[in-house]
Coordinates of C-alpha atoms in Angstrom, one line a residue:
M1 CA 51.3 6.3 -53.3
K2 CA 48.9 3.7 -54.5
T3 CA 46.1 1.8 -52.8
I4 CA 45.4 -1.9 -53.2
K5 CA 41.7 -2.1 -53.6
F6 CA 39.4 -5.0 -54.5
T7 CA 36.8 -4.0 -57.1
A8 CA 34.1 -5.6 -59.3
F9 CA 36.7 -5.7 -62.1
S10 CA 38.7 -8.3 -60.2
I11 CA 36.0 -10.9 -59.8
L12 CA 37.8 -13.4 -62.1
F13 CA 40.8 -13.2 -59.8
A14 CA 39.0 -13.2 -56.5
L15 CA 40.5 -14.9 -53.4
L16 CA 39.8 -18.6 -53.8
V17 CA 40.5 -21.5 -51.4
L18 CA 40.1 -24.4 -53.7
V19 CA 38.5 -27.8 -53.3
S20 CA 41.1 -30.5 -53.1
A21 CA 40.2 -33.8 -54.7
C22 CA 41.9 -35.6 -51.9
K23 CA 45.3 -34.9 -53.4
K24 CA 48.4 -33.2 -52.2
E25 CA 48.7 -29.5 -52.6
T26 CA 50.3 -28.4 -55.9
N27 CA 51.5 -25.0 -57.2
P28 CA 48.8 -23.2 -59.2
V29 CA 49.2 -21.4 -62.5
A30 CA 50.3 -17.8 -61.9
A31 CA 47.6 -15.2 -62.0
T32 CA 47.2 -13.2 -65.2
Q33 CA 47.6 -9.4 -65.0
I34 CA 44.7 -7.4 -66.5
G35 CA 43.4 -3.9 -66.5
S36 CA 44.9 -1.0 -64.6
K37 CA 44.0 -2.1 -61.1
I38 CA 46.5 -3.5 -58.6
L39 CA 44.8 -6.8 -57.7
V40 CA 45.2 -9.1 -54.7
T41 CA 44.1 -12.5 -56.0
G42 CA 44.4 -16.0 -54.5
Q43 CA 43.6 -19.6 -54.9
D44 CA 44.0 -22.8 -53.0
A45 CA 47.4 -24.4 -53.6
G46 CA 45.6 -27.5 -54.7
A47 CA 43.0 -27.9 -57.5
G48 CA 39.5 -26.9 -56.4
L49 CA 37.4 -24.1 -54.9
K50 CA 37.1 -22.6 -51.5
S51 CA 37.7 -25.7 -49.2
T52 CA 39.4 -29.1 -49.2
L53 CA 36.4 -31.2 -50.3
S54 CA 36.3 -33.9 -52.9
G55 CA 34.1 -32.9 -55.8
L56 CA 32.1 -30.4 -53.7
T57 CA 32.0 -26.6 -53.7
V58 CA 31.9 -24.5 -50.5
N59 CA 30.9 -21.0 -51.4
W60 CA 32.1 -17.7 -50.1
V61 CA 29.4 -15.8 -48.1
A62 CA 29.0 -12.1 -48.8
T63 CA 29.7 -9.7 -45.9
T64 CA 30.4 -12.7 -43.6
D65 CA 33.6 -14.3 -44.9
K66 CA 36.8 -12.3 -44.3
M67 CA 40.4 -12.9 -44.9
G68 CA 43.2 -11.3 -42.9
L69 CA 46.1 -9.5 -44.8
Y70 CA 49.4 -8.2 -43.4
C71 CA 52.2 -6.4 -45.0
A72 CA 54.9 -4.7 -42.9
E73 CA 56.1 -2.6 -45.8
A74 CA 52.6 -1.0 -46.4
T75 CA 52.1 2.4 -44.9
S76 CA 48.4 2.1 -43.7
N77 CA 46.0 -0.7 -42.8
K78 CA 49.0 -3.1 -42.8
T79 CA 48.4 -5.0 -39.5
N80 CA 45.8 -7.8 -39.6
A81 CA 43.6 -5.9 -42.1
A82 CA 40.2 -7.5 -42.8
Y83 CA 39.1 -8.0 -46.5
T84 CA 35.4 -8.9 -46.8
A85 CA 33.7 -11.0 -49.5
A86 CA 31.5 -8.8 -51.6
T87 CA 29.4 -11.6 -53.3
T88 CA 28.2 -15.1 -52.4
G89 CA 29.5 -17.8 -54.6
A90 CA 32.4 -20.1 -55.5
T91 CA 34.3 -16.9 -56.5
S92 CA 34.0 -13.4 -55.0
S93 CA 35.6 -10.0 -55.2
F94 CA 36.9 -8.7 -51.8
T95 CA 36.8 -5.2 -50.5
G96 CA 39.5 -3.6 -48.5
A97 CA 42.4 -1.1 -48.8
M98 CA 46.1 -1.0 -48.2
T99 CA 48.6 1.7 -49.2
W100 CA 51.9 1.0 -50.9
G101 CA 55.2 1.9 -49.3
T102 CA 58.6 1.5 -50.9
G103 CA 60.7 -1.5 -51.7
T104 CA 59.7 -5.1 -52.1
H105 CA 56.5 -5.9 -50.2
T106 CA 55.8 -9.3 -48.5
F107 CA 52.1 -10.1 -48.1
Y108 CA 50.8 -12.6 -45.6
A109 CA 47.2 -13.7 -45.8
Y110 CA 45.0 -16.1 -44.0
Y111 CA 41.4 -17.3 -43.8
P112 CA 39.3 -16.9 -41.7
W113 CA 40.2 -13.5 -40.3
V114 CA 40.8 -13.4 -36.6
T115 CA 39.5 -10.4 -34.7
G116 CA 41.6 -8.5 -32.2
S117 CA 44.7 -6.4 -32.2
A118 CA 47.3 -9.2 -31.9
A119 CA 50.4 -8.9 -34.1
A120 CA 49.4 -10.2 -37.5
T121 CA 52.5 -12.3 -37.8
A122 CA 51.2 -14.6 -35.0
V123 CA 47.4 -14.9 -35.1
D124 CA 45.3 -17.0 -32.7
L125 CA 44.2 -20.4 -34.1
Y126 CA 41.2 -22.3 -32.9
L127 CA 39.4 -25.5 -33.9
G128 CA 37.0 -26.4 -31.1
G129 CA 35.9 -29.9 -30.1
S130 CA 32.4 -29.5 -31.4
Q131 CA 31.1 -28.9 -34.9
T132 CA 27.6 -28.7 -36.3
Q133 CA 26.2 -29.9 -39.6
T134 CA 22.7 -29.3 -40.8
G135 CA 21.5 -31.6 -43.6
N136 CA 23.6 -33.7 -46.0
T137 CA 25.9 -30.8 -46.8
S138 CA 29.5 -29.5 -46.3
S139 CA 28.6 -25.9 -45.9
H140 CA 29.7 -25.7 -42.3
I141 CA 33.3 -26.6 -43.3
G142 CA 34.1 -23.3 -44.9
A143 CA 34.4 -21.4 -41.7
L144 CA 36.6 -24.1 -40.2
D145 CA 39.1 -24.4 -43.0
F146 CA 42.1 -22.3 -41.9
T147 CA 44.5 -21.5 -44.8
L148 CA 47.7 -19.4 -45.2
A149 CA 49.3 -17.6 -48.1
R150 CA 52.3 -15.5 -48.8
A151 CA 53.7 -13.5 -51.7
A152 CA 56.5 -11.0 -52.3
V153 CA 56.2 -8.3 -55.0
S154 CA 57.8 -5.0 -56.0
P155 CA 55.3 -2.1 -56.2
G156 CA 57.0 -0.5 -59.2
T157 CA 56.0 3.0 -60.3
Y158 CA 52.6 4.6 -60.1
G159 CA 50.2 3.1 -62.7
Q160 CA 52.4 0.1 -63.3
L161 CA 50.5 -3.2 -63.6
V162 CA 51.2 -5.3 -60.5
D163 CA 49.5 -8.6 -59.4
V164 CA 49.8 -9.9 -55.8
N165 CA 49.2 -13.7 -56.3
L166 CA 48.4 -15.5 -53.1
N167 CA 48.5 -19.3 -53.1
F168 CA 46.7 -20.6 -50.1
N169 CA 47.8 -23.8 -48.2
H170 CA 45.6 -25.6 -45.7
V171 CA 46.5 -26.1 -42.1
F172 CA 43.9 -28.7 -41.1
T173 CA 42.6 -32.1 -42.4
L174 CA 39.1 -32.9 -43.6
L175 CA 37.3 -36.1 -43.0
E176 CA 34.3 -37.2 -45.1
F177 CA 32.2 -39.9 -43.6
D178 CA 30.1 -42.0 -46.0
L179 CA 27.6 -43.8 -43.8
Q180 CA 25.2 -46.5 -44.8
L181 CA 23.1 -48.9 -42.7
A182 CA 23.3 -52.7 -43.1
A183 CA 20.6 -54.3 -45.3
G184 CA 17.4 -54.8 -43.3
Q185 CA 18.1 -52.0 -40.8
S186 CA 15.3 -49.5 -40.4
S187 CA 16.1 -45.9 -41.4
T188 CA 17.1 -43.6 -38.5
N189 CA 18.1 -40.0 -37.9
L190 CA 21.8 -39.4 -37.4
S191 CA 22.5 -37.5 -34.2
R192 CA 26.3 -37.2 -33.9
I193 CA 29.7 -38.6 -34.7
S194 CA 32.3 -38.6 -32.0
L195 CA 36.0 -39.3 -32.6
Y196 CA 38.6 -40.3 -30.1
S197 CA 42.3 -40.5 -31.0
T198 CA 44.7 -42.6 -29.0
D199 CA 47.7 -40.8 -30.5
S200 CA 47.1 -37.2 -31.5
K201 CA 45.1 -34.1 -30.8
L202 CA 42.0 -33.7 -33.0
S203 CA 40.9 -30.3 -31.6
L204 CA 42.7 -27.1 -30.8
Y205 CA 41.3 -24.9 -28.0
S206 CA 44.2 -22.4 -28.2
G207 CA 47.4 -21.8 -30.0
K208 CA 49.1 -19.3 -32.3
I209 CA 50.4 -19.7 -35.8
N210 CA 53.2 -17.6 -37.3
L211 CA 52.1 -16.4 -40.7
T212 CA 55.7 -15.9 -41.8
Q213 CA 56.8 -19.5 -41.4
A214 CA 57.8 -21.3 -44.6
T215 CA 55.2 -23.4 -46.2
P216 CA 55.9 -27.0 -45.0
T217 CA 57.5 -29.4 -47.4
G218 CA 56.0 -32.7 -48.4
E219 CA 53.4 -33.9 -46.0
N220 CA 54.7 -32.0 -43.0
S221 CA 52.4 -29.8 -40.9
Y222 CA 52.5 -26.2 -40.0
V223 CA 54.0 -25.3 -36.6
I224 CA 51.4 -24.2 -34.1
D225 CA 52.9 -22.6 -31.0
N226 CA 51.6 -23.2 -27.5
A227 CA 48.9 -25.6 -28.8
V228 CA 46.3 -26.8 -26.3
G229 CA 43.8 -29.3 -27.6
Y230 CA 42.2 -32.7 -26.9
N231 CA 42.1 -36.1 -28.4
T232 CA 38.3 -35.8 -29.1
M233 CA 36.1 -34.2 -31.7
T234 CA 32.3 -34.3 -32.0
L235 CA 30.1 -33.5 -35.0
W236 CA 26.5 -32.7 -34.1
V237 CA 24.2 -33.5 -37.0
S238 CA 20.5 -32.6 -37.7
G239 CA 18.4 -33.2 -40.8
C240 CA 20.3 -36.4 -41.9
T241 CA 18.7 -39.8 -42.3
L242 CA 20.7 -43.0 -42.3
S243 CA 19.4 -45.8 -44.5
S244 CA 20.5 -49.0 -46.1
G245 CA 19.6 -47.8 -49.6
S246 CA 21.8 -44.7 -49.9
V247 CA 24.9 -43.0 -48.5
T248 CA 24.7 -40.2 -46.0
K249 CA 27.7 -37.8 -45.9
A250 CA 29.1 -36.0 -42.9
Y251 CA 32.1 -33.7 -42.7
M252 CA 34.5 -33.0 -39.9
M253 CA 37.6 -30.8 -39.8
I254 CA 40.5 -32.0 -37.5
L255 CA 44.1 -31.4 -36.8
P256 CA 46.5 -33.5 -38.9
G257 CA 48.3 -36.3 -37.1
D258 CA 49.7 -39.8 -37.2
Q259 CA 47.4 -42.4 -35.8
T260 CA 49.6 -45.5 -36.1
A261 CA 50.9 -46.5 -32.7
Y262 CA 48.4 -48.8 -31.0
T263 CA 47.5 -52.4 -31.9
Y264 CA 43.9 -52.2 -30.6
S265 CA 42.7 -48.9 -32.0
D266 CA 44.2 -45.6 -32.9
M267 CA 40.9 -44.0 -33.7
S268 CA 37.4 -44.8 -32.3
I269 CA 34.5 -43.6 -34.3
K270 CA 31.2 -43.5 -32.2
I271 CA 28.1 -43.0 -34.3
I272 CA 24.9 -42.2 -32.5
S273 CA 21.4 -42.1 -34.0
D274 CA 17.9 -42.4 -32.8
A275 CA 18.3 -46.2 -33.1
G276 CA 21.3 -46.3 -30.6
V277 CA 25.0 -46.4 -30.7
T278 CA 27.6 -48.2 -32.8
V279 CA 31.4 -47.9 -32.5
V280 CA 34.0 -48.6 -35.3
E281 CA 37.7 -48.9 -34.5
K282 CA 40.4 -47.8 -37.0
N283 CA 44.1 -48.0 -36.8
G284 CA 47.2 -47.3 -38.9
I285 CA 46.0 -44.0 -40.3
N286 CA 48.2 -40.9 -40.8
F287 CA 46.1 -37.8 -41.4
V288 CA 48.0 -35.3 -43.5
R289 CA 47.2 -31.6 -43.6
G290 CA 45.5 -30.2 -46.7
K291 CA 43.9 -33.6 -47.6
C292 CA 40.4 -34.9 -47.6
Y293 CA 40.0 -38.5 -46.3
T294 CA 36.9 -40.5 -47.1
I295 CA 36.0 -42.9 -44.3
A296 CA 33.4 -45.3 -45.8
L297 CA 31.3 -47.0 -43.1
S298 CA 28.8 -49.3 -44.7
G299 CA 26.8 -52.2 -43.1
L300 CA 26.2 -50.2 -39.9
I301 CA 24.1 -51.9 -37.2
F302 CA 22.9 -50.0 -34.2
S303 CA 22.4 -52.0 -31.1
G304 CA 19.5 -49.9 -30.0
T305 CA 17.9 -50.0 -26.5
V306 CA 16.5 -52.4 -24.0
S307 CA 14.1 -51.9 -21.1
D308 CA 13.8 -53.7 -17.7
V309 CA 10.5 -54.6 -15.9
D310 CA 10.7 -51.3 -14.1
S311 CA 10.6 -49.5 -17.5
N312 CA 14.1 -48.2 -17.2
T313 CA 15.6 -47.9 -20.7
Y314 CA 19.2 -48.6 -21.4
Q315 CA 21.3 -47.7 -24.5
T316 CA 23.2 -50.7 -25.8
V317 CA 26.6 -50.9 -27.5
T318 CA 28.3 -53.6 -29.6
I319 CA 32.0 -54.1 -28.9
G320 CA 33.6 -56.8 -31.0
T321 CA 31.2 -59.7 -31.0
Q322 CA 29.4 -58.8 -27.8
T323 CA 26.5 -56.4 -27.1
W324 CA 26.4 -54.8 -23.7
M325 CA 24.2 -52.4 -21.8
A326 CA 25.8 -48.9 -21.9
S327 CA 24.8 -48.1 -18.3
N328 CA 24.6 -49.9 -15.0
L329 CA 21.5 -51.9 -14.1
N330 CA 18.9 -50.0 -12.1
T331 CA 16.0 -52.5 -11.7
S332 CA 14.2 -53.2 -8.4
K333 CA 12.7 -56.5 -9.7
Y334 CA 13.8 -59.7 -11.3
N335 CA 12.7 -60.0 -15.0
D336 CA 9.6 -62.0 -14.0
G337 CA 8.4 -59.0 -11.9
T338 CA 9.3 -60.5 -8.5
P339 CA 10.6 -57.7 -6.3
I340 CA 14.2 -57.7 -5.1
P341 CA 14.4 -56.8 -1.4
N342 CA 15.8 -53.3 -0.7
E343 CA 17.9 -53.7 2.4
T344 CA 18.9 -50.5 4.2
V345 CA 20.1 -51.8 7.6
D346 CA 23.8 -52.5 7.7
G347 CA 23.7 -55.6 10.0
T348 CA 20.9 -57.2 8.0
W349 CA 22.7 -56.6 4.7
A350 CA 25.9 -58.2 6.1
A351 CA 24.0 -61.4 7.1
L352 CA 22.2 -62.0 3.8
T353 CA 22.5 -65.2 1.8
T354 CA 19.8 -64.4 -0.7
G355 CA 19.3 -61.6 -3.3
A356 CA 19.0 -58.0 -2.3
Y357 CA 19.8 -54.5 -3.6
C358 CA 20.4 -51.0 -2.2
N359 CA 20.8 -47.5 -3.4
Y360 CA 24.2 -45.9 -2.7
S361 CA 24.1 -44.4 0.8
N362 CA 20.4 -45.5 0.8
T363 CA 19.8 -42.5 -1.4
P364 CA 17.6 -43.3 -4.5
S365 CA 18.9 -40.3 -6.5
Y366 CA 22.3 -41.8 -6.9
S367 CA 20.8 -44.8 -8.8
T368 CA 19.6 -42.5 -11.6
T369 CA 23.1 -42.1 -12.8
Y370 CA 25.1 -45.0 -11.2
G371 CA 22.5 -47.7 -11.0
K372 CA 21.7 -49.8 -8.0
L373 CA 24.1 -52.0 -6.0
Y374 CA 23.3 -55.7 -5.8
N375 CA 24.8 -58.5 -3.7
W376 CA 26.0 -61.5 -5.6
F377 CA 23.0 -63.6 -4.7
A378 CA 20.8 -61.3 -6.8
A379 CA 23.2 -61.5 -9.7
D380 CA 23.7 -65.3 -9.6
N381 CA 22.5 -67.1 -12.7
N382 CA 24.3 -70.4 -12.3
E383 CA 22.1 -73.5 -12.7
A384 CA 23.7 -75.2 -9.6
T385 CA 23.2 -72.3 -7.2
K386 CA 20.7 -69.7 -8.4
V387 CA 17.6 -71.4 -6.9
A388 CA 19.1 -71.0 -3.5
S389 CA 20.4 -67.5 -4.2
N390 CA 17.3 -65.9 -5.8
G391 CA 14.7 -68.6 -6.6
G392 CA 16.2 -69.3 -10.0
K393 CA 15.4 -65.8 -11.3
N394 CA 17.3 -63.5 -13.7
I395 CA 18.1 -59.9 -12.6
C396 CA 18.7 -58.8 -16.3
P397 CA 16.0 -58.1 -18.9
S398 CA 14.7 -61.1 -20.9
G399 CA 17.4 -62.1 -23.4
W400 CA 20.2 -60.7 -21.3
H401 CA 22.3 -62.0 -18.4
V402 CA 25.0 -61.2 -15.9
P403 CA 28.3 -62.1 -17.7
S404 CA 30.6 -64.9 -16.6
R405 CA 34.4 -64.4 -16.1
A406 CA 35.0 -65.9 -19.5
E407 CA 32.6 -63.5 -21.2
R408 CA 34.2 -60.6 -19.4
T409 CA 37.6 -61.8 -20.6
I410 CA 36.4 -61.7 -24.2
L411 CA 35.7 -58.0 -23.8
T412 CA 39.0 -57.0 -22.2
A413 CA 41.0 -59.2 -24.6
Y414 CA 39.3 -57.4 -27.6
L415 CA 40.4 -54.1 -26.1
G416 CA 44.1 -55.1 -25.8
G417 CA 44.0 -56.9 -22.4
E418 CA 43.2 -56.1 -18.8
D419 CA 46.1 -53.6 -18.4
V420 CA 44.5 -51.1 -20.8
A421 CA 40.8 -52.0 -21.2
G422 CA 39.5 -49.8 -18.5
K423 CA 40.8 -46.7 -20.3
Y424 CA 38.5 -47.4 -23.3
L425 CA 35.5 -48.4 -21.1
K426 CA 35.3 -45.6 -18.5
V427 CA 33.1 -42.6 -19.2
D428 CA 35.5 -39.7 -20.0
G429 CA 36.0 -36.5 -18.1
T430 CA 35.5 -35.8 -14.4
S431 CA 31.8 -35.2 -14.1
Y432 CA 31.4 -38.7 -12.7
W433 CA 34.9 -40.0 -12.1
T434 CA 37.0 -37.8 -9.8
S435 CA 40.0 -35.9 -11.0
S436 CA 42.8 -37.6 -13.0
N437 CA 40.4 -39.9 -14.8
T438 CA 42.2 -41.9 -17.5
G439 CA 38.9 -42.9 -19.3
T440 CA 38.2 -42.1 -22.9
N441 CA 34.9 -44.0 -23.4
S442 CA 36.0 -44.7 -26.9
T443 CA 34.0 -47.9 -26.9
G444 CA 30.8 -46.3 -25.8
F445 CA 30.6 -48.7 -22.8
T446 CA 30.2 -45.7 -20.5
A447 CA 31.5 -47.3 -17.3
Y448 CA 30.4 -45.3 -14.2
P449 CA 32.1 -45.3 -10.8
G450 CA 29.1 -46.5 -8.7
G451 CA 31.2 -47.4 -5.7
I452 CA 30.4 -50.3 -3.4
R453 CA 28.6 -51.4 -0.2
D454 CA 31.0 -53.8 1.6
N455 CA 30.1 -57.0 3.5
L456 CA 29.5 -55.0 6.7
G457 CA 27.1 -52.7 5.0
V458 CA 29.4 -49.7 4.7
F459 CA 29.2 -47.5 1.6
G460 CA 32.3 -46.1 -0.2
L461 CA 34.3 -45.4 -3.4
L462 CA 31.7 -43.5 -5.3
G463 CA 33.4 -41.6 -8.1
L464 CA 36.7 -43.5 -7.4
N465 CA 35.9 -47.1 -8.4
G466 CA 33.5 -49.0 -10.6
V467 CA 32.9 -52.5 -9.5
W468 CA 30.8 -55.1 -11.4
W469 CA 29.8 -58.6 -10.5
S470 CA 30.5 -61.5 -12.8
A471 CA 28.2 -64.6 -12.5
T472 CA 31.1 -66.8 -11.7
G473 CA 31.5 -68.0 -8.1
S474 CA 34.9 -68.8 -6.6
S475 CA 36.2 -72.3 -7.1
T476 CA 38.2 -72.0 -3.9
Y477 CA 35.9 -70.3 -1.4
T478 CA 32.1 -70.9 -1.4
T479 CA 31.6 -67.6 0.3
K480 CA 33.2 -65.6 -2.5
A481 CA 32.6 -64.7 -6.2
W482 CA 34.5 -62.9 -9.0
Y483 CA 34.1 -59.3 -9.8
W484 CA 35.9 -56.8 -12.1
A485 CA 36.9 -53.3 -11.2
M486 CA 38.2 -50.0 -12.6
S487 CA 39.8 -47.0 -10.9
N488 CA 39.8 -43.3 -11.7
L489 CA 43.6 -43.1 -11.7
Y490 CA 44.5 -46.1 -13.8
S491 CA 43.7 -47.8 -17.1
P492 CA 43.3 -51.5 -16.2
A493 CA 40.1 -53.5 -15.7
Y494 CA 41.2 -56.2 -13.3
E495 CA 39.2 -59.0 -11.7
F496 CA 39.2 -60.2 -8.1
E497 CA 37.3 -62.4 -5.7
Q498 CA 35.3 -61.0 -2.7
E499 CA 32.5 -62.0 -0.3
K500 CA 29.1 -62.5 -1.9
Q501 CA 27.6 -60.0 0.6
Y502 CA 29.3 -57.1 -1.2
G503 CA 27.0 -54.6 -3.1
N504 CA 28.4 -54.0 -6.6
S505 CA 27.1 -52.7 -9.9
V506 CA 25.7 -55.0 -12.5
R507 CA 26.2 -54.7 -16.3
C508 CA 24.1 -57.1 -18.5
L509 CA 25.3 -58.8 -21.6
H510 CA 23.0 -59.9 -24.5
D511 CA 22.5 -63.6 -24.8

């Protein structure tokens, strides 16, 4: 019987998962047999070092990095055996032991090693929806780069020279973001990059991968059984400064997938820094496993923030040619400092023909998240009617205004039309919208379901509907004006007319 053992003599033939220069995987040169040891050696099936990065090296970390090895024909340590990196660097010897049996042995290896006692032919696979990068570096990618290898060898007789050559193939796809601000933009600290895919899963919260499956041909992906994942991925970044004079790099590992189906956007890239939020839309991309894709985003402009006269600060977001507030208005004053009446009595609210606001259910804490509700008279900024409505004042901060129907249509048209726009505008998840929310917030607009107060003073629809005034009055009924609405269950952002006494949310648009 003979034991497979990694030793210092095998350092030149250590397990390597190579850096791919953004190319397809190719077969490597076979390992050379040296010395009297039985070596288990490996390399990426591409042309680099540990991980799929273009021109960069991700080092093995001693005592931390482990690969899993399985061989049914071995007689000991054959199931999901862990082999540990002995040195830190681009190459490393690995320590571990496995005893030869008889007959041809088929070895299955993977990185990183998965703990537990599950059958080694079907190990758990995970790529969570959150990754962390510290500094302008790719070092965090090494632990995320799942690779598979297989080899069949005959053990021969005792003392015979035998090499087990493992050629590793990558399961996931790497994205490299090259970020640069537009000329004249002040430097700012990068906070995070969030991706939303219209078509395919980017993260993998659970699933299993069969190590014995054949290596996919061409640009096909490995089969992942019982895969559960989401169409989002977020990279949290610290220690990276964005500037107009140099490129900042950020790295994200995702599931491969075809992003080519939608005319508006197959991929939304939301970049957040201390200066604010910017969103870039991409379409027509097919991310293939084992490749590195460089996404160059130069000329970035962050919309920043704006404050009202109550000192409430709002993030802003640019969508197409328009810049919007990224939350609902929460001011209690017009922008010249004049107070807006807070009307709590139902009957009085119903009879108003001048500007007023209220908190949902007359409870101020709701307004912290959802903003205040305003009747149309407070939101009116039309030259012909605003003096009677509110004394000719503006409810939005200086340089901003309540949008007209036409301006609202520019937004929904950019997002593919009213039938689908709400999906991209609504804040995602069910923390604010109730269950079955269709929103993705891929635009960063962050539409909240602030509910309404109707023309009788009754509150309702919090968490179910978001309703926003336009500045456009009805051309048919002098008592009505136009608003636009979104529902938790559906993707449209439709517009309707209703009585001006209704209390709705307000979202301001930059002049």
